[in-house]
Coordinates of C-alpha atoms (C1' of nucleotides) in Angstrom, one line a residue:
Chain A
X1 CA 136.0 80.0 124.9
X2 CA 135.4 77.0 123.8
X3 CA 137.3 76.2 120.7
X4 CA 137.6 72.3 119.7
X5 CA 134.9 69.9 118.3
X6 CA 132.7 72.0 115.8
X7 CA 134.1 75.1 115.8
X8 CA 137.5 74.0 113.9
X9 CA 138.8 74.2 110.1
X10 CA 141.4 73.7 107.9
X11 CA 143.3 76.6 109.5
X12 CA 143.7 73.7 113.0
X13 CA 144.5 75.5 116.0
X14 CA 145.6 78.7 113.9
X15 CA 142.2 79.8 113.3
X16 CA 141.5 83.4 113.5
X17 CA 138.0 83.2 115.1
X18 CA 135.6 86.2 114.9
X19 CA 132.3 86.6 115.7
X20 CA 129.5 89.6 113.4
X21 CA 128.3 91.8 116.6
X22 CA 125.1 91.9 114.8
X23 CA 124.1 88.4 113.8
X24 CA 126.3 86.3 115.6
X25 CA 128.0 84.3 113.3
X26 CA 131.3 83.0 113.7
X27 CA 133.4 83.1 110.8
X28 CA 137.6 82.2 110.4
X29 CA 139.1 85.1 108.8
X30 CA 142.1 83.2 107.7
X31 CA 139.9 80.5 105.3
X32 CA 136.4 82.4 105.6
X33 CA 134.4 79.4 107.3
X34 CA 131.6 80.3 108.9
X35 CA 128.9 78.7 111.1
X36 CA 125.9 79.5 112.5
X37 CA 125.1 81.5 115.5
X38 CA 123.7 79.3 117.4
X39 CA 127.1 77.3 118.2
X40 CA 128.6 79.6 120.8
X41 CA 126.6 81.9 122.5
X42 CA 128.2 84.3 123.4
X43 CA 130.1 87.1 121.3
X44 CA 133.9 87.2 121.3
X45 CA 134.9 89.5 123.2
X46 CA 137.5 91.5 121.0
X47 CA 134.6 93.0 119.4
X48 CA 134.3 95.9 122.1
X49 CA 135.5 98.6 119.1
X50 CA 133.6 100.7 117.0
X51 CA 132.4 99.2 113.3
X52 CA 134.3 102.4 112.0
X53 CA 137.1 101.4 115.0
X54 CA 141.0 101.2 113.6
X55 CA 141.4 98.0 111.9
X56 CA 143.9 96.9 114.0
X57 CA 141.6 96.7 116.3
X58 CA 141.0 93.6 115.1
X59 CA 142.0 89.9 115.6
X60 CA 142.8 88.1 112.6
X61 CA 143.7 90.5 109.3
X62 CA 140.4 92.4 108.0
X63 CA 139.4 89.9 105.4
X64 CA 135.7 91.4 103.9
X65 CA 133.3 88.7 102.9
X66 CA 133.4 91.9 99.9
X67 CA 135.5 91.2 98.8
X68 CA 134.6 88.0 95.8
X69 CA 138.3 85.6 96.0
X70 CA 137.3 85.5 100.1
X71 CA 134.3 84.2 102.6
X72 CA 133.4 81.2 99.6
X73 CA 133.3 79.9 102.3
X74 CA 130.4 81.4 103.5
X75 CA 128.4 79.4 100.1
X76 CA 129.0 76.6 101.7
X77 CA 126.1 73.7 104.0
X78 CA 126.8 75.1 107.3
X79 CA 125.3 72.7 109.3
X80 CA 127.4 69.9 110.7
X81 CA 124.6 67.1 110.2
X82 CA 124.2 64.2 108.5
X83 CA 121.2 63.1 106.2
X84 CA 119.5 62.2 109.2
X85 CA 119.6 65.5 110.5
X86 CA 122.3 64.0 113.6
X87 CA 125.5 65.7 114.8
X88 CA 128.1 64.5 113.0
X89 CA 131.4 63.5 114.9
X90 CA 133.7 66.3 115.4
X91 CA 136.5 64.3 113.1
X92 CA 133.9 63.9 110.4
X93 CA 132.8 66.7 110.6
X94 CA 135.9 68.7 110.2
X95 CA 136.4 66.5 107.1
X96 CA 133.7 67.3 105.5
X97 CA 134.5 70.9 105.9
X98 CA 137.8 70.6 104.2
X99 CA 136.1 69.1 100.7
X100 CA 133.3 71.1 101.4
X101 CA 136.2 73.7 100.9
X102 CA 137.9 73.0 97.9
X103 CA 134.9 71.5 96.7
X104 CA 133.7 75.7 96.4
X105 CA 137.4 76.6 95.6
X106 CA 137.3 74.5 92.4
X107 CA 133.3 75.4 91.4
X108 CA 134.2 78.9 92.4
X109 CA 136.0 79.5 89.1
X110 CA 132.3 79.6 87.2
X111 CA 129.5 81.1 86.6
X112 CA 129.0 81.9 90.3
X113 CA 132.8 83.6 90.3
X114 CA 131.8 85.5 88.6
X115 CA 128.9 86.8 89.7
X116 CA 130.4 87.7 92.6
X117 CA 132.7 89.7 91.0
X118 CA 130.2 91.2 89.3
X119 CA 128.2 92.2 92.6
X120 CA 130.6 93.1 94.7
X121 CA 132.0 96.0 92.3
X122 CA 128.5 97.0 91.8
X123 CA 128.2 97.4 95.5
X124 CA 131.3 99.0 95.7
X125 CA 130.4 102.6 93.2
X126 CA 127.6 101.9 95.3
X127 CA 129.0 102.7 99.2
X128 CA 129.8 106.1 98.0
X129 CA 126.5 106.8 96.4
X130 CA 124.7 105.8 99.0
X131 CA 127.0 106.8 101.5
X132 CA 127.3 103.4 103.4
X133 CA 129.5 102.6 105.7
X134 CA 132.2 99.2 106.2
X135 CA 129.9 97.4 108.0
X136 CA 126.5 98.1 106.5
X137 CA 128.9 97.0 102.9
X138 CA 129.9 93.7 105.3
X139 CA 127.0 92.9 105.8
X140 CA 125.0 93.4 102.5
X141 CA 128.1 91.5 101.0
X142 CA 127.2 88.8 103.5
X143 CA 123.3 88.8 102.6
X144 CA 124.4 88.5 99.2
X145 CA 125.9 85.2 98.9
X146 CA 123.1 83.7 100.8
X147 CA 120.7 84.3 98.3
X148 CA 123.5 83.3 95.5
X149 CA 123.7 79.9 97.7
X150 CA 120.0 79.4 97.6
X151 CA 119.9 80.5 94.3
X152 CA 117.9 83.3 94.5
X153 CA 119.9 85.1 92.1
X154 CA 119.0 82.8 89.4
X155 CA 116.5 84.4 87.1
X156 CA 116.6 87.8 88.6
X157 CA 118.8 90.7 88.1
X158 CA 122.1 90.6 90.1
X159 CA 120.9 94.8 90.8
X160 CA 117.6 94.3 91.9
X161 CA 118.8 91.3 94.6
X162 CA 121.7 93.9 95.5
X163 CA 119.8 96.1 96.0
X164 CA 117.0 94.3 98.0
X165 CA 120.6 92.9 100.1
X166 CA 121.0 96.3 100.7
X167 CA 118.4 97.3 101.7
X168 CA 117.4 94.7 104.6
X169 CA 121.5 95.1 105.5
X170 CA 120.7 98.7 106.2
X171 CA 117.8 97.6 108.1
X172 CA 119.3 95.2 110.2
X173 CA 121.9 98.0 111.7
X174 CA 119.0 100.0 112.3
X175 CA 120.2 103.0 109.5
X176 CA 117.2 104.6 108.4
X177 CA 117.3 103.7 104.9
X178 CA 114.0 103.8 102.6
X179 CA 113.2 101.9 99.2
X180 CA 113.9 105.1 97.5
X181 CA 116.8 106.2 98.8
X182 CA 118.4 103.0 97.7
X183 CA 116.4 102.6 94.9
X184 CA 117.6 106.3 93.5
X185 CA 121.0 105.1 93.7
X186 CA 120.8 102.8 91.8
X187 CA 119.8 101.5 88.0
X188 CA 116.7 99.3 90.1
X189 CA 113.3 100.9 90.7
X190 CA 111.7 100.6 93.8
X191 CA 108.4 98.1 93.7
X192 CA 111.0 95.9 92.5
X193 CA 114.3 96.2 94.6
X194 CA 110.6 95.7 97.7
X195 CA 110.1 92.4 95.4
X196 CA 113.4 90.5 96.0
X197 CA 113.5 92.5 99.6
X198 CA 110.4 90.7 100.3
X199 CA 112.4 86.8 99.3
X200 CA 115.3 87.6 100.7
X201 CA 113.4 88.2 103.8
X202 CA 111.7 84.9 103.6
X203 CA 113.7 82.7 102.0
X204 CA 117.2 83.6 104.5
X205 CA 115.4 83.8 107.6
X206 CA 116.4 87.7 108.2
X207 CA 114.9 89.3 111.4
X208 CA 114.4 92.4 110.9
X209 CA 113.6 94.8 113.8
X210 CA 111.5 97.5 112.5
X211 CA 112.3 100.8 111.2
X212 CA 113.0 103.0 114.0
X213 CA 111.3 105.9 114.9
X214 CA 113.5 107.8 116.5
X215 CA 116.0 107.1 114.3
X216 CA 113.6 108.6 111.5
X217 CA 113.2 111.9 113.5
X218 CA 117.0 112.1 113.9
X219 CA 117.1 112.1 110.3
X220 CA 114.9 113.8 108.6
X221 CA 115.6 117.0 111.3
X222 CA 119.2 116.7 110.1
X223 CA 117.8 116.8 106.9
X224 CA 115.0 119.7 107.2
X225 CA 117.8 121.9 109.7
X226 CA 115.2 121.8 112.2
X227 CA 116.5 123.0 115.9
X228 CA 117.9 120.6 119.3
X229 CA 115.3 121.5 120.5
X230 CA 112.4 120.6 118.4
X231 CA 113.8 116.8 117.5
X232 CA 113.3 116.9 121.1
X233 CA 109.7 117.3 121.4
X234 CA 109.2 115.3 118.8
X235 CA 111.0 112.7 120.0
X236 CA 108.9 112.3 123.4
X237 CA 105.3 112.8 121.5
X238 CA 107.0 109.4 119.5
X239 CA 107.5 107.7 122.5
X240 CA 104.3 108.3 123.3
X241 CA 102.5 107.6 119.9
X242 CA 104.8 104.2 119.8
X243 CA 103.0 103.7 123.3
X244 CA 100.3 104.4 122.2
X245 CA 100.7 101.8 119.2
X246 CA 99.2 104.3 117.0
X247 CA 102.7 103.5 114.9
X248 CA 101.3 100.5 114.0
X249 CA 100.7 100.3 110.0
X250 CA 101.9 103.8 108.8
X251 CA 104.7 104.2 107.1
X252 CA 107.2 105.4 109.8
X253 CA 108.7 107.9 107.8
X254 CA 105.4 110.0 107.2
X255 CA 104.5 109.3 111.1
X256 CA 108.2 110.9 111.8
X257 CA 107.7 114.0 109.4
X258 CA 104.5 114.4 111.0
X259 CA 105.2 114.7 114.1
X260 CA 107.8 117.2 113.7
X261 CA 105.4 119.1 111.9
X262 CA 103.6 119.3 114.7
X263 CA 106.5 119.5 117.0
X264 CA 107.1 122.6 114.6
X265 CA 104.3 124.2 114.9
X266 CA 104.6 124.1 118.3
X267 CA 108.0 125.8 118.5
X268 CA 106.9 128.1 116.5
X269 CA 109.8 126.7 114.2
X270 CA 108.4 128.1 110.2
X271 CA 109.0 125.0 108.2
X272 CA 106.9 124.0 105.8
X273 CA 104.8 121.2 104.8
X274 CA 106.6 120.6 102.0
X275 CA 109.7 121.1 103.6
X276 CA 109.1 118.2 106.0
X277 CA 107.7 116.2 103.0
X278 CA 110.7 116.0 101.4
X279 CA 113.6 116.1 104.1
X280 CA 112.0 112.6 104.7
X281 CA 110.7 111.2 101.7
X282 CA 106.9 111.7 101.5
X283 CA 104.6 113.3 100.5
X284 CA 103.1 116.5 101.5
X285 CA 99.6 114.7 101.5
X286 CA 100.8 111.5 104.0
X287 CA 102.0 114.4 105.6
X288 CA 97.8 116.0 106.1
X289 CA 96.4 112.4 106.3
X290 CA 98.9 111.3 109.0
X291 CA 97.8 115.0 110.7
X292 CA 94.7 114.3 110.5
X293 CA 93.8 111.1 111.8
X294 CA 96.7 111.8 115.0
X295 CA 93.9 114.4 115.4
X296 CA 91.2 112.2 116.2
X297 CA 92.5 109.4 117.7
X298 CA 94.5 111.9 120.3
X299 CA 90.7 113.0 121.2
X300 CA 89.4 109.5 121.7
X301 CA 92.2 108.4 124.7
Chain B
dT1 C1' 101.7 131.3 98.6
dA2 C1' 101.2 127.2 102.4
dA3 C1' 98.3 123.9 103.5
dG4 C1' 93.3 121.6 102.4
dA5 C1' 90.3 118.8 99.2
dT6 C1' 89.7 115.9 96.4
dA7 C1' 89.8 111.6 93.2
dA8 C1' 92.6 108.9 90.2
dG9 C1' 96.3 104.7 90.3
dA10 C1' 99.9 101.3 92.2
dG11 C1' 101.0 98.3 95.1
dG12 C1' 100.7 94.8 98.6
dG13 C1' 98.2 91.6 102.7
dA14 C1' 95.1 88.9 104.1
dC15 C1' 91.3 85.6 103.1
dA16 C1' 88.9 82.6 100.1
dT17 C1' 87.9 80.7 96.1
Chain C
dA1 C1' 97.2 79.9 91.9
dT2 C1' 94.0 83.3 91.4
dG3 C1' 90.6 87.0 92.8
dT4 C1' 88.7 90.4 95.7
dC5 C1' 88.5 93.9 99.0
dA6 C1' 90.1 97.1 102.6
dG7 C1' 93.6 100.3 103.7
dT8 C1' 98.5 102.9 102.4
dC9 C1' 100.4 106.0 99.9
dT10 C1' 101.4 108.9 95.2
dT11 C1' 100.8 112.2 92.0
dA12 C1' 97.8 115.6 89.8
dT13 C1' 94.8 119.2 90.4
dC14 C1' 91.5 122.3 92.4
dT15 C1' 90.0 125.0 95.8
dT16 C1' 91.3 128.4 100.2
dA17 C1' 93.0 131.3 103.3

DNA sequence: TAAGATAAGAGGGACAT
DNA sequence: ATGTCAGTCTTATCTTA
């Protein structure tokens, strides 16, 4: 892998580069500098391990972005371009990055720093409360930093932005958490998280994959104690629905819940609408509505 | 008791002004 | 920027089987 020119930081040849497999950004774990993903095409080969795997598997020390004293440099402007948008000479960009690093380190003692401390303290508390994986926490911390960087936090509550970052992170990682789930674990109201979340993905250009209905089914099944057989039947049905594009525009959870409900009926599994609605975090009415227009739409096809 | 029906209201997207 | 409109979902209450 080419590690010259643009990929250089104050650590020089001692730099420890790792790639975030989700967003593709490259981080030096020694100084915390971050490069945007387009610099390198392929993923670093070290990352064949599960994110929950042993820490020894990682190249370099497992520095956490969720620690306030590390990764401050994620706030450094990441484009090695001059004011006219041209790429800088490698030697110049190295120097500039060194400057930026120290610039930020000196500023870090101020309100920005304290804000991050508060945010990440809160974040680690929420980790247990919401049952989030390390990877999700890392990403949430990363998103929050970006938000901070863009002054999106100013005028809004830290908690709301943080909660939104967590939600966005869950979405990106494909963890089936709803706004409601996140709201339940925090002091923040659902709509406030939702508002902040929309701002985040708008301003930070976060690409959020659509919620995978299959994962919703899996989650609800576990929650409601539905048999493997019924679950798989539901997934099959869901596949068809996705192909027929019936799934668009509805709450994925509501749809998944309905499909599961139908599956239960078919397999003679005694689950009430209430059981499933509770497990899915939607109301019975939503299931009924979905149920009704699924039936009419299936007849049309 | 589970399920269906109905009504009122919240929140957000699309679109026009 | 602000308002309107259609569509979705929630909460609450009543009815039906």
